[in-house]
XYZ file of C-alpha atoms in Angstrom:
587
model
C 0.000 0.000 0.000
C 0.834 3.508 -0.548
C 1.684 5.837 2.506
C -1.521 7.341 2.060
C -3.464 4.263 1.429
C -1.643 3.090 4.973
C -2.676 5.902 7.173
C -6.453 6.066 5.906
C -6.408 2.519 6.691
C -4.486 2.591 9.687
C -6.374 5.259 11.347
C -9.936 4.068 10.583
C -9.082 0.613 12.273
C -7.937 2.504 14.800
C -11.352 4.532 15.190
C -10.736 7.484 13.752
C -13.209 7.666 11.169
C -14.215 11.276 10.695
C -11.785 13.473 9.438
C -12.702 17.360 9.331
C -10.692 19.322 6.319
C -9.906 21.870 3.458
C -8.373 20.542 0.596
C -5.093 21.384 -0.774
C -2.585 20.277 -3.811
C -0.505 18.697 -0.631
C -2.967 16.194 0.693
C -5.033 15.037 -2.403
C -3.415 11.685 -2.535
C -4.653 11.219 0.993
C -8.126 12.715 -0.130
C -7.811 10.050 -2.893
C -7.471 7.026 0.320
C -9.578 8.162 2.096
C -12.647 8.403 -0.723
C -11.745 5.063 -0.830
C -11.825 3.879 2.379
C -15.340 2.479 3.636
C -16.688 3.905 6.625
C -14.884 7.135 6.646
C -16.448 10.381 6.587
C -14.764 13.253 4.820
C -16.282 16.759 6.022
C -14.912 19.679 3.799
C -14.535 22.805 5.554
C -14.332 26.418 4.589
C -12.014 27.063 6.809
C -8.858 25.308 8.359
C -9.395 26.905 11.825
C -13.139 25.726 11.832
C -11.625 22.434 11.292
C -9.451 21.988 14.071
C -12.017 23.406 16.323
C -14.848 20.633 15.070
C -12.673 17.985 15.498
C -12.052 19.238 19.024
C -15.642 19.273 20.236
C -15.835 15.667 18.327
C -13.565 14.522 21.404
C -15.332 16.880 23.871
C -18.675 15.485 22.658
C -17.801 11.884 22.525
C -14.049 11.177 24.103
C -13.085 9.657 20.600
C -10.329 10.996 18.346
C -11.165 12.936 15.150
C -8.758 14.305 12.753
C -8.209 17.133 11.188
C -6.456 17.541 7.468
C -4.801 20.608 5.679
C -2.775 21.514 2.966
C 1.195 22.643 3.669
C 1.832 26.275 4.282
C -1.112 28.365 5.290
C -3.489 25.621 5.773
C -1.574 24.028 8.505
C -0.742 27.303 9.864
C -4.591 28.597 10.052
C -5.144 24.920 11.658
C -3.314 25.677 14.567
C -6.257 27.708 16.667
C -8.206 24.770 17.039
C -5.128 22.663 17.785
C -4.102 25.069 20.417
C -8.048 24.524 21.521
C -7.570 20.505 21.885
C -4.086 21.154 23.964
C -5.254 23.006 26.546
C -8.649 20.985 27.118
C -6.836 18.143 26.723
C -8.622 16.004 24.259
C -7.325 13.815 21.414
C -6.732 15.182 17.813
C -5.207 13.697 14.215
C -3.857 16.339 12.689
C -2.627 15.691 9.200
C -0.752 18.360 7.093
C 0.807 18.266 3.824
C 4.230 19.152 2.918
C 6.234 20.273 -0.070
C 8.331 17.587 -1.754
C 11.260 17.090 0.136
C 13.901 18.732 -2.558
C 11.452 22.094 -2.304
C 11.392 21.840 1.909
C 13.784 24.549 3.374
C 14.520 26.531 -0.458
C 12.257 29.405 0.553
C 9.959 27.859 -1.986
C 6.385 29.047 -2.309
C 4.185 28.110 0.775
C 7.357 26.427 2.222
C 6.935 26.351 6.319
C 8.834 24.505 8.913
C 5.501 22.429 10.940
C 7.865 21.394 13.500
C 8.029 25.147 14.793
C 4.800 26.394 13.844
C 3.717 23.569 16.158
C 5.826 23.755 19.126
C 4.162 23.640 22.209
C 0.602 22.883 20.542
C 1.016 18.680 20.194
C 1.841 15.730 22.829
C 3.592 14.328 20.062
C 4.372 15.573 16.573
C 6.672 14.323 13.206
C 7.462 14.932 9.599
C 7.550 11.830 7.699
C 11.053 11.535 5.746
C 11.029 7.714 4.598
C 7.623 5.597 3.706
C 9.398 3.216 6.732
C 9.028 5.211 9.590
C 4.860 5.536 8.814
C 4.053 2.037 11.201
C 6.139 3.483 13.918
C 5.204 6.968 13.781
C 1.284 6.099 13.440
C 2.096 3.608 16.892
C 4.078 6.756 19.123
C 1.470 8.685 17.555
C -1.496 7.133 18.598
C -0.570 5.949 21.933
C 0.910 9.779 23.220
C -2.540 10.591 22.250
C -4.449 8.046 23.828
C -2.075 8.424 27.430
C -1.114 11.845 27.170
C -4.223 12.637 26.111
C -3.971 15.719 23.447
C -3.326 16.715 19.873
C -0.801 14.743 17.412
C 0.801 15.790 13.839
C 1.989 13.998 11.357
C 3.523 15.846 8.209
C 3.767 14.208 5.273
C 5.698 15.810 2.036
C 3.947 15.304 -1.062
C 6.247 13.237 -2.881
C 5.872 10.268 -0.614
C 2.047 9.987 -0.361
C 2.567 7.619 -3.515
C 5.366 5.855 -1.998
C 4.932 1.876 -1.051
C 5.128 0.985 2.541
C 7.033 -2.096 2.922
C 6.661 -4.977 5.730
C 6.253 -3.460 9.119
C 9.107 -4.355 11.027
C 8.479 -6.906 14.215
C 6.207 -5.879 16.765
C 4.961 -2.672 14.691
C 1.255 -2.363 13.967
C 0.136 -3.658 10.433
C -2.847 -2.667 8.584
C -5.993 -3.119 10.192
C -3.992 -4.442 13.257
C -5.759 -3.673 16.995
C -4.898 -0.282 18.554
C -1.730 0.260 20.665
C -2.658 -1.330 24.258
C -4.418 0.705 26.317
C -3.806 1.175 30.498
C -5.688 -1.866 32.588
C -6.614 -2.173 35.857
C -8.284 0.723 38.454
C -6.661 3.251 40.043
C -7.008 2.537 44.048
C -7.075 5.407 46.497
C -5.060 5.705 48.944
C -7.022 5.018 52.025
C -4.946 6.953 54.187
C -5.736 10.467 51.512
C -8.989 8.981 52.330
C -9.567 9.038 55.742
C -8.141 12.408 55.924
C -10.523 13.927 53.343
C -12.955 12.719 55.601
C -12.101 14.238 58.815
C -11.434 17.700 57.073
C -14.847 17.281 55.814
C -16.639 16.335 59.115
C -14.679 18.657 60.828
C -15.923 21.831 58.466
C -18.698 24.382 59.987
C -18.846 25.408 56.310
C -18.068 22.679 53.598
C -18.542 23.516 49.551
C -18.203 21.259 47.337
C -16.773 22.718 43.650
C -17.764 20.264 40.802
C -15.580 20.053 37.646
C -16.695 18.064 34.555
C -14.533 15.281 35.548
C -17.130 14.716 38.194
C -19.625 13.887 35.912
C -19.567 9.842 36.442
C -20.256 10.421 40.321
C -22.923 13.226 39.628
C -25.390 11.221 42.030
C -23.080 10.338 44.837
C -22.150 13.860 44.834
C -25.547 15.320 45.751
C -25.929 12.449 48.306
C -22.798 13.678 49.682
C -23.813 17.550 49.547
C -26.520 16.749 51.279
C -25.067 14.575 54.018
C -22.863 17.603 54.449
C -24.987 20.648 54.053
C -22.702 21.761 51.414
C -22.690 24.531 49.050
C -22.453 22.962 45.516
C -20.495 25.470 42.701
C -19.481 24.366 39.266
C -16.815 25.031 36.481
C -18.638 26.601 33.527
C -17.582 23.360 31.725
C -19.777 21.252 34.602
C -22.927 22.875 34.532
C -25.616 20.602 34.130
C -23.541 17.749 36.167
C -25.837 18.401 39.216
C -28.951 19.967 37.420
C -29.868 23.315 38.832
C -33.137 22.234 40.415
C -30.747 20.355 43.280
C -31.239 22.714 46.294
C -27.635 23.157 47.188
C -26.664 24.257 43.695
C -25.234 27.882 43.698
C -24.287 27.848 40.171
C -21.088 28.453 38.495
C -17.912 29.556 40.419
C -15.398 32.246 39.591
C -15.250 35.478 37.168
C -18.122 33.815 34.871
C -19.753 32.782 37.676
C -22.823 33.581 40.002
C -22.920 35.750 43.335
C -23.825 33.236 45.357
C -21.621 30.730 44.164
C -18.608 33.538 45.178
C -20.290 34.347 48.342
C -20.193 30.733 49.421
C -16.325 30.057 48.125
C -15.553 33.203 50.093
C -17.538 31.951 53.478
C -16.545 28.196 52.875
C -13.634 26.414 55.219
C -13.067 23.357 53.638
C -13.605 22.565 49.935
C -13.633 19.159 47.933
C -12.932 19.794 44.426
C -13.874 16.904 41.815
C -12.353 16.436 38.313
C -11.606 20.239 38.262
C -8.267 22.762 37.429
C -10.627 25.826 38.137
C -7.852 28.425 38.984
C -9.459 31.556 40.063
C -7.758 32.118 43.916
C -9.218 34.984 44.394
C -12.697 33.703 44.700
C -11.688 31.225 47.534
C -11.286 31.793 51.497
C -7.680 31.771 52.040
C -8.136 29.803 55.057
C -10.137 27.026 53.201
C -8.904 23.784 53.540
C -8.904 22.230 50.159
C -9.305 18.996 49.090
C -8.461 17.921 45.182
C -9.707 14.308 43.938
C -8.535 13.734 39.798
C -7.796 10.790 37.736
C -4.528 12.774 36.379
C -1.979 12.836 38.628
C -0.697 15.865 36.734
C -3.584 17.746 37.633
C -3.125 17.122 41.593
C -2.247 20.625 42.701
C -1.700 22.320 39.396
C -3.603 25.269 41.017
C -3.274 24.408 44.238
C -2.222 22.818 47.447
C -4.515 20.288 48.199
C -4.394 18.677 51.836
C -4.954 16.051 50.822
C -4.526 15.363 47.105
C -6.435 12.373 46.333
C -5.454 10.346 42.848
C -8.865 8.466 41.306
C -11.639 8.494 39.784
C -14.037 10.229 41.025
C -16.779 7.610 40.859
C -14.353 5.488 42.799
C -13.170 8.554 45.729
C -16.469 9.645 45.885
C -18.646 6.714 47.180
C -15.322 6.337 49.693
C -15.603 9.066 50.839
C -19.462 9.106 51.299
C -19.371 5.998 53.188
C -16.198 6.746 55.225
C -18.150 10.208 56.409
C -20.828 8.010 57.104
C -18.809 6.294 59.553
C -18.038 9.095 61.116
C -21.541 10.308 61.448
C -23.675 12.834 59.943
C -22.831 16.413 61.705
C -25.907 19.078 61.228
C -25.149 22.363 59.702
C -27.717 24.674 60.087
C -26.408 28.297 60.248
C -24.428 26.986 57.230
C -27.530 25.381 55.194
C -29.179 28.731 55.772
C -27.365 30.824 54.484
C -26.780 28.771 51.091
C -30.706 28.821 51.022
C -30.605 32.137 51.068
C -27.896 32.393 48.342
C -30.191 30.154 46.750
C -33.257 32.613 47.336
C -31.829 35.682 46.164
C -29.933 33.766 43.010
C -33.219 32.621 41.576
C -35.099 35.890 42.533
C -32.939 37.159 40.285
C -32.960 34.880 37.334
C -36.859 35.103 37.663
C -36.785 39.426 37.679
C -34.073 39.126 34.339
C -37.494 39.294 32.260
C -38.377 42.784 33.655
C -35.908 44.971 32.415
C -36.202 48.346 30.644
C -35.018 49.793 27.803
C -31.707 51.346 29.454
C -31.551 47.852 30.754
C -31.262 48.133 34.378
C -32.557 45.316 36.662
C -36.446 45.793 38.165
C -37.557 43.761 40.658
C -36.592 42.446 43.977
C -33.327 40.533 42.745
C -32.428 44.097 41.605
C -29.278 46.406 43.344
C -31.097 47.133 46.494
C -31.346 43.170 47.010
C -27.594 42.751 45.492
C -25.624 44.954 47.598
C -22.317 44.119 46.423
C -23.595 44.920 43.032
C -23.249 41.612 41.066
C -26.975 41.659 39.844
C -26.535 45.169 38.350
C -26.593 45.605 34.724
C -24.862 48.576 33.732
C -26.172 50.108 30.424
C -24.549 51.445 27.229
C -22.870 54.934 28.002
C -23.215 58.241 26.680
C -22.352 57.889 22.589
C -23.670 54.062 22.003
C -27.908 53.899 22.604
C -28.812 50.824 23.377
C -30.569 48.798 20.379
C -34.811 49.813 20.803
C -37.058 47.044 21.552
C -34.440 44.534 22.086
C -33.948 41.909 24.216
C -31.826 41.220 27.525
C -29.124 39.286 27.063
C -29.769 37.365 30.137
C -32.984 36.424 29.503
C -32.374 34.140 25.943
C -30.050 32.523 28.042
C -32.904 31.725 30.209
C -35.135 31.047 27.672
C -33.161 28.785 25.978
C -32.903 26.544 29.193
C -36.603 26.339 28.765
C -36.843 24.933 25.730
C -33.937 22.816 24.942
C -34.034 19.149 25.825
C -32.919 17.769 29.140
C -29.811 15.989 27.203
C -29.037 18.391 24.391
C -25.064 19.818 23.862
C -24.603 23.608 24.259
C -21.752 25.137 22.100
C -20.638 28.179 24.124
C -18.474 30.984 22.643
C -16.123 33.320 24.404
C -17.233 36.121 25.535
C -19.749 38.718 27.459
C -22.649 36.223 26.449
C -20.921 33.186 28.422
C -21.383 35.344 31.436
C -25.290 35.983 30.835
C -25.280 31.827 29.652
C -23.486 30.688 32.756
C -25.382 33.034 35.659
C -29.229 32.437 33.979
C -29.235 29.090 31.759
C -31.184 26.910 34.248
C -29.428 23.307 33.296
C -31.359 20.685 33.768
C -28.489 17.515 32.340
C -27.349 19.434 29.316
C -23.444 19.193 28.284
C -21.646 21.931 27.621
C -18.706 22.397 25.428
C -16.221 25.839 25.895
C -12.838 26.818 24.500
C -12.773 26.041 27.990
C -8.578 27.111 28.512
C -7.928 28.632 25.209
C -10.952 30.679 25.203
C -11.167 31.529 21.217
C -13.841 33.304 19.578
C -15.494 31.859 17.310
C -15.688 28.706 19.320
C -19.190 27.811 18.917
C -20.122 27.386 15.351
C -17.436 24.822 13.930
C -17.851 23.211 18.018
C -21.633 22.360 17.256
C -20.553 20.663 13.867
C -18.202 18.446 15.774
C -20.562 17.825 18.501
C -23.836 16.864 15.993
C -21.439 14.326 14.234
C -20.395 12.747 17.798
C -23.362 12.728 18.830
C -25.891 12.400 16.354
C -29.416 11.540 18.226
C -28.886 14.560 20.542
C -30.334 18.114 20.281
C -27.558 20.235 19.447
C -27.191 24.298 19.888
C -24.470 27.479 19.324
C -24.816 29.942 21.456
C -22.825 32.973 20.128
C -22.385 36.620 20.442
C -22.292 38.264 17.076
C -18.332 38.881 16.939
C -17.593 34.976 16.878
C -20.530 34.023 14.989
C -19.688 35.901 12.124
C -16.051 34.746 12.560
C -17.298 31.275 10.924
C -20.349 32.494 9.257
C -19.528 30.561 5.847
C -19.282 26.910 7.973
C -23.183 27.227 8.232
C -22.828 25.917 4.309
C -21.142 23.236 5.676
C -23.715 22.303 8.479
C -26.748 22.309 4.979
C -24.388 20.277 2.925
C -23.522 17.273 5.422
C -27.242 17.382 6.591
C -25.917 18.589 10.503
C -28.655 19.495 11.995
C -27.536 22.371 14.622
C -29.294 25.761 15.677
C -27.295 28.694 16.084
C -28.894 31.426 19.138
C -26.675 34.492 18.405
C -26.882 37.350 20.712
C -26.513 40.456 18.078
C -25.273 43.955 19.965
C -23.169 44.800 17.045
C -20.077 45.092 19.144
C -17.241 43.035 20.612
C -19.050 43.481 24.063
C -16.427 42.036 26.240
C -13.620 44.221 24.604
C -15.815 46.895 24.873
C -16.791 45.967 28.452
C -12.961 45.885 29.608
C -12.622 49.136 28.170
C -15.299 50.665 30.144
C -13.859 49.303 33.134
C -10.522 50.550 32.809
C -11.722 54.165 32.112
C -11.144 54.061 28.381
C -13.680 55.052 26.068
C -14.989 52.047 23.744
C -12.906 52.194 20.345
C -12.536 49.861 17.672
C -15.730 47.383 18.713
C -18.091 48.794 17.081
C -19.318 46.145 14.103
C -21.196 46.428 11.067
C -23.212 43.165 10.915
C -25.407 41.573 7.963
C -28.565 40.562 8.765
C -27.864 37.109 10.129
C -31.328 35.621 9.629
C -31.285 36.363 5.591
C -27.851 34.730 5.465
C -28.985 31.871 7.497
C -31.822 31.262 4.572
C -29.395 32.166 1.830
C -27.405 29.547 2.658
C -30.119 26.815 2.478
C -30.944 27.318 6.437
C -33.747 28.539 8.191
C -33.651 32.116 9.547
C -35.516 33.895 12.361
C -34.816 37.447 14.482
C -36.573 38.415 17.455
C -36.235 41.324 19.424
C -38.898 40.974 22.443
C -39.346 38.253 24.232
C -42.448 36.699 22.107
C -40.394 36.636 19.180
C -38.014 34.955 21.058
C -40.017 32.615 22.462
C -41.807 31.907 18.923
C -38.642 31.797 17.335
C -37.098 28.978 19.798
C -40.289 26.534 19.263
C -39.726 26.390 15.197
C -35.951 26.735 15.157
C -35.710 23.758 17.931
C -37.732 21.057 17.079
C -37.189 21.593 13.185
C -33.602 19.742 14.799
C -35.217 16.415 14.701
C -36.274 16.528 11.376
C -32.748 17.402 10.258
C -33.098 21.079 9.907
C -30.751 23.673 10.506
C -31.644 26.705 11.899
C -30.185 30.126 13.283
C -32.175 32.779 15.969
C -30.841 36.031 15.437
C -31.974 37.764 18.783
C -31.109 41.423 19.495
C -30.226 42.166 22.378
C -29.416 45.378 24.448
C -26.246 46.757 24.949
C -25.539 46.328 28.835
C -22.089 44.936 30.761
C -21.817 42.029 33.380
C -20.655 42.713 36.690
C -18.440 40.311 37.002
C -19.081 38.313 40.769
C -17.346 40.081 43.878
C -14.801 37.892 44.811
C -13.181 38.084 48.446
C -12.053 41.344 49.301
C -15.327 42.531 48.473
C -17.147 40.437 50.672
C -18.523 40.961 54.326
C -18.899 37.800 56.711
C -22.320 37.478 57.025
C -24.057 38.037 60.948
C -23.936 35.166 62.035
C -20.418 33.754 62.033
């Protein structure tokens, strides 16, 4: 077989059978292979970046590897955003660029590139191919760092050996169609002695939190048990919300600068915290005096924000039941100062969400979860300064956040983008089991498009959904052709302000006037039909409303759809963290 022949083969034994891509003079004998290889699917992109980022919510979505192909040159070089994504979170990634022929590689030749530099730092493991001999091998190391490591790989191949034959593997080297690389057996076991301490720091808490990452999400259940054995506050990562649905009492919502008030004011009141399958990083929003405890399956993740006393290597679905039952041993130990006052976090959080409907046109908060019942000012929604009117008749950002909540179904994937609208998504979306996928490290823009693309193909019996601010919608406008052509049904809910609101935001903040945010956007809706989707704007909250029951269930019947909703110009208040914060009366 040819090299290319050998890696389309290779790969889809291995699993990966969806390979995201723009085509270039570089890679069409692998094109060629792959056409020809049963059970692969071939998704043409319009852009490289889009690419990388779809096959990186493919592993979010579904923890299986998806690769992503580009020509030599720029394409591999306007790949490397969504490779950069997959590092950071973590998750497996193919990539595959071309190459100039070897003689051309280094002559300053057009579209000549060194890959090996442009990809430092982005890969767990990463060649160019110089002989058709080194493919098994490569392919082996390749697959395995991914698999153990876990995160992106590259192989580079030049064009001139794509037609090359691969000879006999040499001993002990995977053959075509041969079984994966081995992967790790056997359970991690806690150490019981972590265990018991855990435990004790628990019992021993007046006010115990408990802050759940996404890790967590096997032991959701035993969790809540545990919460509640504790009276303990329960916060989340953006990237967990949904793990423990909102309607759980103890839930305070997310934690940290996209977070919730009362998620901060419990962090900042709580003495001991047990974080799950988390490496949140936001100090400022935690007691200094907390006692933390860390449980993760990665021992590289064991105090990579922190120092956890103790640090406790597992599962979580294995830790937490141990610890449950070793707390039960100890006997359950009454809170109640401490389970009131997360009720009333509680109280005042969903006020809130609930008075997010009542706003007025300069889009300050009415109601009783307004200022006067926020005093450290989280809740307020400052509107658009002198110069920049707020958009008439439009919505509040908060509220399609809550609205969508309402109507998606209990399992459906969320594609958050980056930013001002993840704040409104993450303080008002009411999530029931939902997943949620984020740029959660790398925080691009323009996240949420190609992300729902990758997450329909993972995951294709589930309701999937973009939720976007204008700036990063329009960033990958052109791969809603792509969702029409390859039948992906997705719905897009952009928030249009016709700004880059958290630039713009920042700038406020730091006393600058707003400059260079200001965007001149198409009407998204008309673009949405012109390019063989379904279209719909809404600017109060009926429209909204109507808008949401045609664009959502059209899903099922392999539809795609995209709500543009207007929506005022007004800034988050980012949560107070510590220093901001009075001990409440009664400690």
């Amino acid at each position: 077989m040819t090299v290319a022949q050998y890696l389309a083969r290779q790969l889809r034994a291995w699993g990966v059978d969806t390979f995201f891509g723009v085509p270039g003079d570089t890679v069409l004998p692998l094109l060629e292979a792959l056409r020809a290889e049963e059970g692969v699917r071939w998704i043409a992109c319009r852009h490289e970046a889009a690419a990388a980022l779809a096959a990186s919510a493919y592993a979010k979505a579904s923890g299986r590897m998806a690769a992503c192909v580009a020509d030599g040159g720029p394409g591999a070089v306007q790949l490397l955003n969504g490779v950069y994504d997959a590092r950071r979170d973590r998750v497996p990634m193919f990539v595959v660029t071309g190459q100039l022929a070897r003689t051309r590689m280094g002559t300053g030749w057009p579209q000549d590139a060194d890959p090996g530099l442009a990809y430092r730092g982005t890969t767990v493991f990463g060649r160019t191919l110089c002989h058709p001999a080194q493919l098994p091998e490569f392919l082996r190391a390749a697959f395995r760092a991914a698999r153990h490591r876990p995160g992106p790989v590259r192989l580079s191949v030049p064009e001139d050996l794509w037609q090359q034959p691969v000879q006999h593997p040499h001993p002990g080297v995977a053959s075509p169609a041969a079984a994966p690389p081995p992967a790790a057996s056997g359970r991690i076991q806690p150490d019981t002695a972590a265990l018991e301490q855990a435990a004790r720091t628990l019992q021993h808490a007046q006010r115990p939190a408990i802050l759940v990452g996404q890790g967590a999400r096997a032991a959701a259940s035993v969790l809540a048990e545990l919460a509640s054995d504790l009276d303990a506050a329960v916060v989340h990562t953006l990237p967990a919300l949904g793990v423990i649905p909102f309607a759980f009492p103890l839930n305070l919502g997310v934690a940290g600068e996209f977070g919730t008030q009362a998620a901060a004011n419990a962090l900042a009141q709580a003495d001991a915290v047990l974080m799950v399958g988390t490496t949140w990083r936001q100090p400022g929003y935690l007691n200094p005096s907390a006692k933390l405890i860390q449980v993760d399956c990665s021992m590289e993740h064991l105090g990579i924000a922190f120092d956890p006393a103790p640090g406790i290597w597992g599962a979580a679905e294995e830790v937490v039941p141990a610890l449950r039952d070793e707390l039960a041993r100890l006997g359950r130990k009454p809170r109640p100062a401490w389970r009131s006052f997360i009720e009333e976090q509680r109280r005042r959080w969903e006020q809130e969400i609930a008075s997010v409907a009542a706003t007025a046109a300069d889009g300050a908060l009415h109601g009783p979860a307004g200022p006067a019942a926020f005093p450290e000012g989280a809740a307020t929604l400052v509107p658009e300064r002198a110069g920049a009117a707020a958009p008439a008749a439009a919505l509040h950002p908060g509220l399609v956040a809550r609205l969508l909540g309402d109507h998606v179904t209990d399992d459906a994937i969320i594609a958050v983008d980056s930013g001002n609208h993840t704040f409104w998504f993450a303080r008002y979306f009411r999530a029931r089991h939902q997943r949620i996928l984020l740029s959660g490290h790398w925080r691009t823009v323009g996240f949420a498009l190609p992300a729902a693309l990758g997450a329909k193909l993972a995951q294709p019996a589930r309701q999937v959904v973009a939720f976007c601010g204008d700036g990063g919608f329009a960033m990958h406008l052109a791969e809603l052709t792509t969702a029409v052509a390859h039948g992906l049904a997705i719905a897009c809910v952009v928030l249009r302000d016709d700004r880059f609101g958290e630039e713009e935001s920042l700038q406020r903040s730091r006393g600058l006037a707003p400059f260079g945010t200001r965007l001149r956007n198409p009407d998204f809706a008309a673009v949405a039909r012109a390019c063989g989707a379904h279209g719909y704007t809404a600017s109060n909250p009926a429209e909204l409303e109507s808008a949401l029951r045609a664009v959502l269930p059209a899903l099922a019947r392999g539809e795609v759809g995209v709500v543009e909703a207007a929506v005022q110009r007004v800034d988050p208040l980012r949560p107070q963290p510590l220093p901001a914060l009075a001990a409440p009366a009664w400690v």
